[in-house]
XYZ file of C-alpha atoms in Angstrom:
380
model
C 115.961 122.436 67.449
C 118.805 121.007 65.324
C 121.319 118.533 66.784
C 124.024 121.204 66.410
C 122.018 123.749 68.388
C 121.252 121.190 71.076
C 124.912 120.238 71.435
C 125.906 123.924 71.662
C 123.381 124.412 74.461
C 124.479 121.297 76.335
C 128.123 122.345 76.241
C 127.315 125.278 78.508
C 126.005 122.882 81.171
C 122.629 122.063 82.639
C 121.007 122.632 86.033
C 121.364 118.906 86.694
C 123.274 116.110 84.943
C 121.468 114.110 82.288
C 123.477 111.101 83.313
C 125.088 110.654 86.703
C 127.327 107.671 87.301
C 127.619 106.577 90.924
C 130.236 104.048 91.910
C 128.701 102.579 95.087
C 131.816 100.749 96.237
C 135.421 100.069 95.321
C 135.004 96.501 96.553
C 134.957 93.898 93.795
C 135.283 90.142 93.468
C 137.204 90.636 90.194
C 140.306 92.607 89.257
C 139.776 93.424 85.583
C 142.998 94.636 83.977
C 141.262 97.651 82.419
C 139.140 98.677 85.435
C 138.410 102.410 85.224
C 138.257 102.817 89.002
C 141.133 100.468 89.987
C 138.640 98.641 92.153
C 139.235 95.663 94.412
C 139.308 96.645 98.073
C 136.504 98.455 99.864
C 137.319 101.972 101.084
C 136.430 102.351 104.757
C 135.303 105.968 104.071
C 132.502 104.672 101.820
C 129.206 106.576 102.085
C 126.865 105.038 104.625
C 123.345 103.940 103.750
C 121.939 107.108 105.318
C 124.426 109.318 103.442
C 123.653 107.540 100.163
C 119.936 108.086 100.693
C 120.668 111.741 101.392
C 122.396 112.032 98.025
C 119.391 110.392 96.355
C 117.136 112.957 98.041
C 119.255 115.712 96.491
C 119.106 114.104 93.074
C 115.344 113.814 93.368
C 115.117 117.519 94.193
C 117.318 118.297 91.175
C 114.943 116.183 89.044
C 117.651 113.787 87.929
C 115.599 111.078 86.203
C 118.046 108.211 86.210
C 121.457 107.181 87.513
C 124.087 104.702 86.428
C 125.258 102.597 89.377
C 128.562 100.820 89.199
C 131.683 100.043 91.195
C 133.579 97.943 91.925
C 130.791 95.432 91.998
C 127.721 97.309 93.332
C 125.912 94.164 94.482
C 128.689 93.591 97.032
C 127.078 96.260 99.201
C 124.642 94.745 101.701
C 122.304 97.702 101.208
C 122.312 97.400 97.417
C 118.647 96.497 97.069
C 117.661 99.013 99.755
C 119.353 101.833 97.836
C 117.999 100.775 94.450
C 114.455 100.536 95.828
C 114.837 103.921 97.555
C 116.001 105.517 94.311
C 113.129 104.081 92.279
C 110.579 105.066 94.936
C 111.819 108.646 94.554
C 111.280 108.632 90.789
C 114.925 108.075 89.888
C 115.390 105.194 87.485
C 118.428 102.960 87.945
C 120.775 101.383 85.456
C 123.455 99.298 87.091
C 126.525 97.556 85.740
C 127.551 94.226 87.190
C 129.850 91.297 86.495
C 126.914 89.051 87.327
C 128.502 87.205 90.237
C 125.577 87.749 92.598
C 122.643 87.358 90.186
C 121.439 83.942 91.217
C 117.923 82.649 90.466
C 116.352 84.295 93.531
C 117.985 87.717 92.944
C 117.107 87.557 89.251
C 113.439 87.161 90.158
C 113.696 90.055 92.643
C 115.274 92.277 90.010
C 112.671 91.300 87.427
C 109.889 92.424 89.767
C 111.265 95.982 89.953
C 110.201 98.868 87.683
C 112.502 101.510 86.163
C 115.504 99.227 86.450
C 118.007 98.384 83.737
C 120.911 95.964 84.062
C 124.192 95.813 82.151
C 126.190 92.594 82.328
C 129.866 93.173 81.539
C 131.408 90.787 79.029
C 134.586 91.383 77.008
C 134.710 88.263 74.880
C 132.274 85.850 73.263
C 134.356 82.987 74.639
C 136.080 82.350 77.948
C 139.580 82.637 76.502
C 139.063 86.187 75.217
C 136.969 87.431 78.139
C 138.841 85.857 81.029
C 142.205 87.178 79.845
C 140.870 90.638 80.719
C 138.276 90.033 83.437
C 139.691 87.008 85.270
C 139.352 83.243 85.201
C 135.746 82.074 85.500
C 134.250 85.498 84.777
C 132.821 84.430 81.401
C 130.842 81.545 82.882
C 129.734 83.812 85.746
C 128.372 86.462 83.350
C 126.601 83.894 81.160
C 125.014 82.298 84.230
C 123.668 85.719 85.270
C 122.223 86.222 81.776
C 120.581 82.807 81.902
C 119.049 83.613 85.309
C 117.713 86.987 84.114
C 116.234 85.397 81.008
C 114.612 82.631 83.081
C 113.112 85.274 85.388
C 111.680 87.124 82.373
C 113.595 90.262 83.319
C 113.294 91.655 79.799
C 115.871 93.249 77.509
C 118.916 93.600 79.731
C 122.144 94.952 78.237
C 125.405 93.180 77.424
C 128.177 95.745 77.924
C 131.379 95.240 75.960
C 134.596 97.257 76.136
C 136.171 97.154 72.674
C 139.742 95.794 72.686
C 142.017 94.681 69.879
C 141.240 91.092 70.898
C 137.448 91.291 70.670
C 136.873 93.665 67.737
C 136.818 90.617 65.397
C 133.905 89.300 67.515
C 131.489 92.220 67.009
C 129.047 90.199 64.913
C 129.148 87.383 67.461
C 128.468 89.803 70.312
C 125.434 91.090 68.456
C 124.224 87.541 67.817
C 124.672 86.689 71.506
C 122.637 89.746 72.570
C 119.932 88.876 70.052
C 119.759 85.303 71.341
C 118.788 86.660 74.782
C 116.507 89.386 73.442
C 119.077 91.737 74.987
C 120.720 94.888 73.682
C 124.406 95.212 72.933
C 126.313 98.158 74.407
C 129.769 98.814 72.978
C 132.096 101.218 74.767
C 135.529 102.589 74.163
C 138.552 101.391 76.125
C 140.066 104.322 78.008
C 143.544 104.427 79.545
C 141.984 105.113 82.952
C 142.417 103.294 86.271
C 144.311 100.052 85.721
C 143.790 100.716 82.025
C 146.705 103.174 82.239
C 149.036 100.164 82.386
C 147.225 97.918 79.901
C 145.966 100.387 77.265
C 149.031 100.065 75.017
C 148.442 96.320 74.719
C 144.643 96.343 74.607
C 143.416 99.362 72.658
C 142.247 98.685 69.096
C 144.630 99.404 66.254
C 143.999 102.224 63.804
C 142.657 99.697 61.289
C 140.343 98.302 63.960
C 139.125 101.793 64.853
C 137.962 102.090 61.254
C 136.396 98.650 61.470
C 134.472 99.720 64.577
C 133.288 102.879 62.799
C 131.958 101.013 59.757
C 130.386 98.306 61.932
C 128.590 100.938 64.030
C 127.434 102.774 60.918
C 125.812 99.536 59.814
C 124.486 98.452 63.232
C 124.461 101.620 65.362
C 120.706 102.081 65.512
C 120.464 98.800 67.422
C 123.682 99.145 69.465
C 124.260 101.576 72.322
C 127.596 103.352 72.641
C 127.086 106.162 75.161
C 128.853 108.498 72.701
C 132.060 106.522 73.293
C 133.271 106.753 69.704
C 132.663 110.357 68.635
C 136.399 110.618 67.851
C 135.690 108.320 64.876
C 133.385 110.868 63.211
C 136.425 112.256 61.412
C 136.017 109.268 59.083
C 132.757 110.537 57.576
C 129.121 110.663 58.593
C 128.508 111.066 62.316
C 127.621 108.085 64.428
C 124.293 108.135 66.290
C 124.388 110.231 69.453
C 125.232 113.720 70.677
C 128.899 113.283 69.729
C 130.427 115.537 72.362
C 132.428 115.336 75.553
C 129.851 115.746 78.312
C 132.329 115.887 81.220
C 131.097 118.351 83.807
C 128.471 119.584 81.371
C 125.838 116.862 81.192
C 127.586 113.993 82.999
C 129.688 113.439 86.089
C 130.707 110.724 88.524
C 130.221 110.302 92.268
C 132.684 107.831 93.732
C 132.153 105.577 96.767
C 133.509 108.135 99.244
C 131.402 110.963 97.768
C 134.035 112.654 95.612
C 132.560 114.190 92.465
C 134.581 113.907 89.233
C 133.952 115.398 85.809
C 133.272 112.005 84.230
C 133.703 108.279 84.992
C 136.944 108.168 83.011
C 138.918 110.868 84.845
C 139.079 109.685 88.457
C 142.066 111.899 89.242
C 142.632 114.843 91.545
C 142.900 117.237 88.611
C 139.260 116.510 87.738
C 137.739 116.348 91.212
C 135.119 119.077 91.647
C 134.200 118.516 95.299
C 132.466 116.073 97.620
C 128.813 115.402 98.366
C 129.665 115.662 102.069
C 130.677 119.307 101.606
C 128.294 122.094 102.589
C 125.639 122.444 99.904
C 126.033 118.798 98.877
C 125.994 117.553 95.318
C 123.883 120.430 93.976
C 126.471 123.031 94.968
C 129.309 120.998 93.490
C 127.445 120.569 90.190
C 126.373 124.185 89.876
C 129.219 126.124 91.446
C 132.506 124.205 91.277
C 135.318 126.087 89.538
C 136.254 122.962 87.574
C 132.803 122.472 86.087
C 132.499 126.147 85.278
C 135.801 125.941 83.392
C 134.720 122.849 81.471
C 131.541 124.636 80.398
C 133.517 127.442 78.786
C 134.208 127.263 75.024
C 137.129 124.909 74.426
C 140.083 125.699 72.198
C 140.788 123.464 69.212
C 144.478 123.775 70.034
C 146.719 121.617 67.886
C 143.672 120.316 66.022
C 142.633 123.777 64.780
C 144.081 123.206 61.323
C 142.347 119.857 60.885
C 139.193 119.954 58.793
C 137.663 117.149 60.872
C 137.714 118.982 64.221
C 134.052 119.996 64.067
C 133.165 116.327 63.569
C 135.386 114.693 66.205
C 135.746 117.621 68.660
C 139.341 116.615 69.308
C 138.288 113.358 70.934
C 138.200 112.189 74.556
C 139.615 114.335 77.342
C 140.363 111.315 79.542
C 142.150 109.428 76.772
C 144.417 112.422 76.212
C 145.050 113.116 79.884
C 146.051 109.590 80.907
C 148.339 109.079 77.916
C 150.155 112.317 78.788
C 148.862 114.353 75.855
C 147.647 117.952 76.263
C 143.896 118.404 76.515
C 143.901 120.659 73.458
C 145.927 118.118 71.468
C 144.752 115.222 69.299
C 143.072 112.130 70.685
C 145.634 109.316 71.066
C 143.450 107.235 68.740
C 142.982 110.016 66.184
C 142.069 108.231 62.970
C 144.254 110.594 60.964
C 147.285 109.336 62.895
C 148.005 112.644 64.655
C 147.651 110.994 68.058
C 150.222 108.336 67.231
C 152.664 111.049 66.159
C 152.061 112.994 69.367
C 152.554 109.863 71.472
C 155.784 109.048 69.651
C 157.094 112.557 70.305
C 156.101 112.238 73.955
C 157.882 108.897 74.142
C 161.051 110.363 72.706
C 160.883 113.240 75.170
C 160.296 110.825 78.037
C 163.271 108.680 76.992
C 165.602 111.668 77.285
C 164.244 112.709 80.676
C 165.347 111.442 84.130
C 163.521 108.286 85.199
C 161.952 110.110 88.163
C 159.851 112.243 85.806
C 156.674 110.688 84.376
C 154.638 112.149 81.516
C 151.669 109.865 82.242
C 149.430 110.889 85.145
C 148.558 108.090 87.535
C 144.990 107.523 88.734
C 144.640 109.091 92.167
C 142.757 106.401 94.121
C 143.964 102.818 93.656
C 142.040 100.104 95.449
C 143.661 97.189 93.671
C 144.039 94.214 95.968
C 147.670 93.400 96.784
C 149.068 90.345 95.075
C 148.896 87.260 97.196
C 152.217 86.105 98.602
C 152.707 82.370 98.050
C 152.586 80.343 101.222
C 156.032 78.864 101.947
C 156.204 75.107 101.409
């Protein structure tokens, strides 16, 4: 089967997701300025251990073969190891993303002893100045300490997960060298204007010139660098990057959040893209197979404003989440369209917004926000 035929088949949806992301908690020791889930405070409605195991039972029955666990910081949950071990014992492999805060020497050895487990350490700069400006003071040293502990425990090839920003694109070669020094694998992902990223995307997202730099760097290094299909919008520049190069939202991927809400993908945690809840009758399986939202997403999508562009078949119009949270129509160009159409659309939207009453906003806001309130200084 050709890649094109496979992609066409996947667009109609599968009986179970290829990749399910599960945010175990909104609690987090950090408050990254681009956090997709606006994490910080724990939600008291969080799924219990028993409920979480029930979801894992459903995923086992659906023959989901691995899940991505995130947060928040998933290791904050006291039942973290219990849930990971339960998942693996049911034949569901686990990949989890962490800031590394809780991977001390003892936990590194415990993790290294587990099968079917993959770890991604988040790092957004090869130095503390670049990383900590985004992820918080001390987060660079914390991540490097976790990497050192995993390496000392002979964990194996863990992943270093980097969100590309205009400040770290010049460091791509250094990121690769850092991963190689640990025998790790580099994972480069696209910055989306989701969660707290809605407010920081304008300042952080790579420039058009840097988008091209990323494309050419991935063309040269992509076979050894994971991207999770983050950059399929760049295929308009020429040959396709490695991967399926499609939006899998509600088709082959989805997200379960800490309170059991199911969203089309990890980047659209918003009421407009909520398909149901695992606590509903029929559980996750019914949401995945029968929700009106997912059925709509599996229908053929219109090229819309991009129909006249010769690159549409290559870039597929870009990322749904990036368009939605910048206020652009879903059938419009990606805000980071390499042809510049997204910049034009954003400028037109800005002009329209400037002439509209202040009470009207063209940018959707993320629905759940668990950001910790700013600390009030103690009076002297």
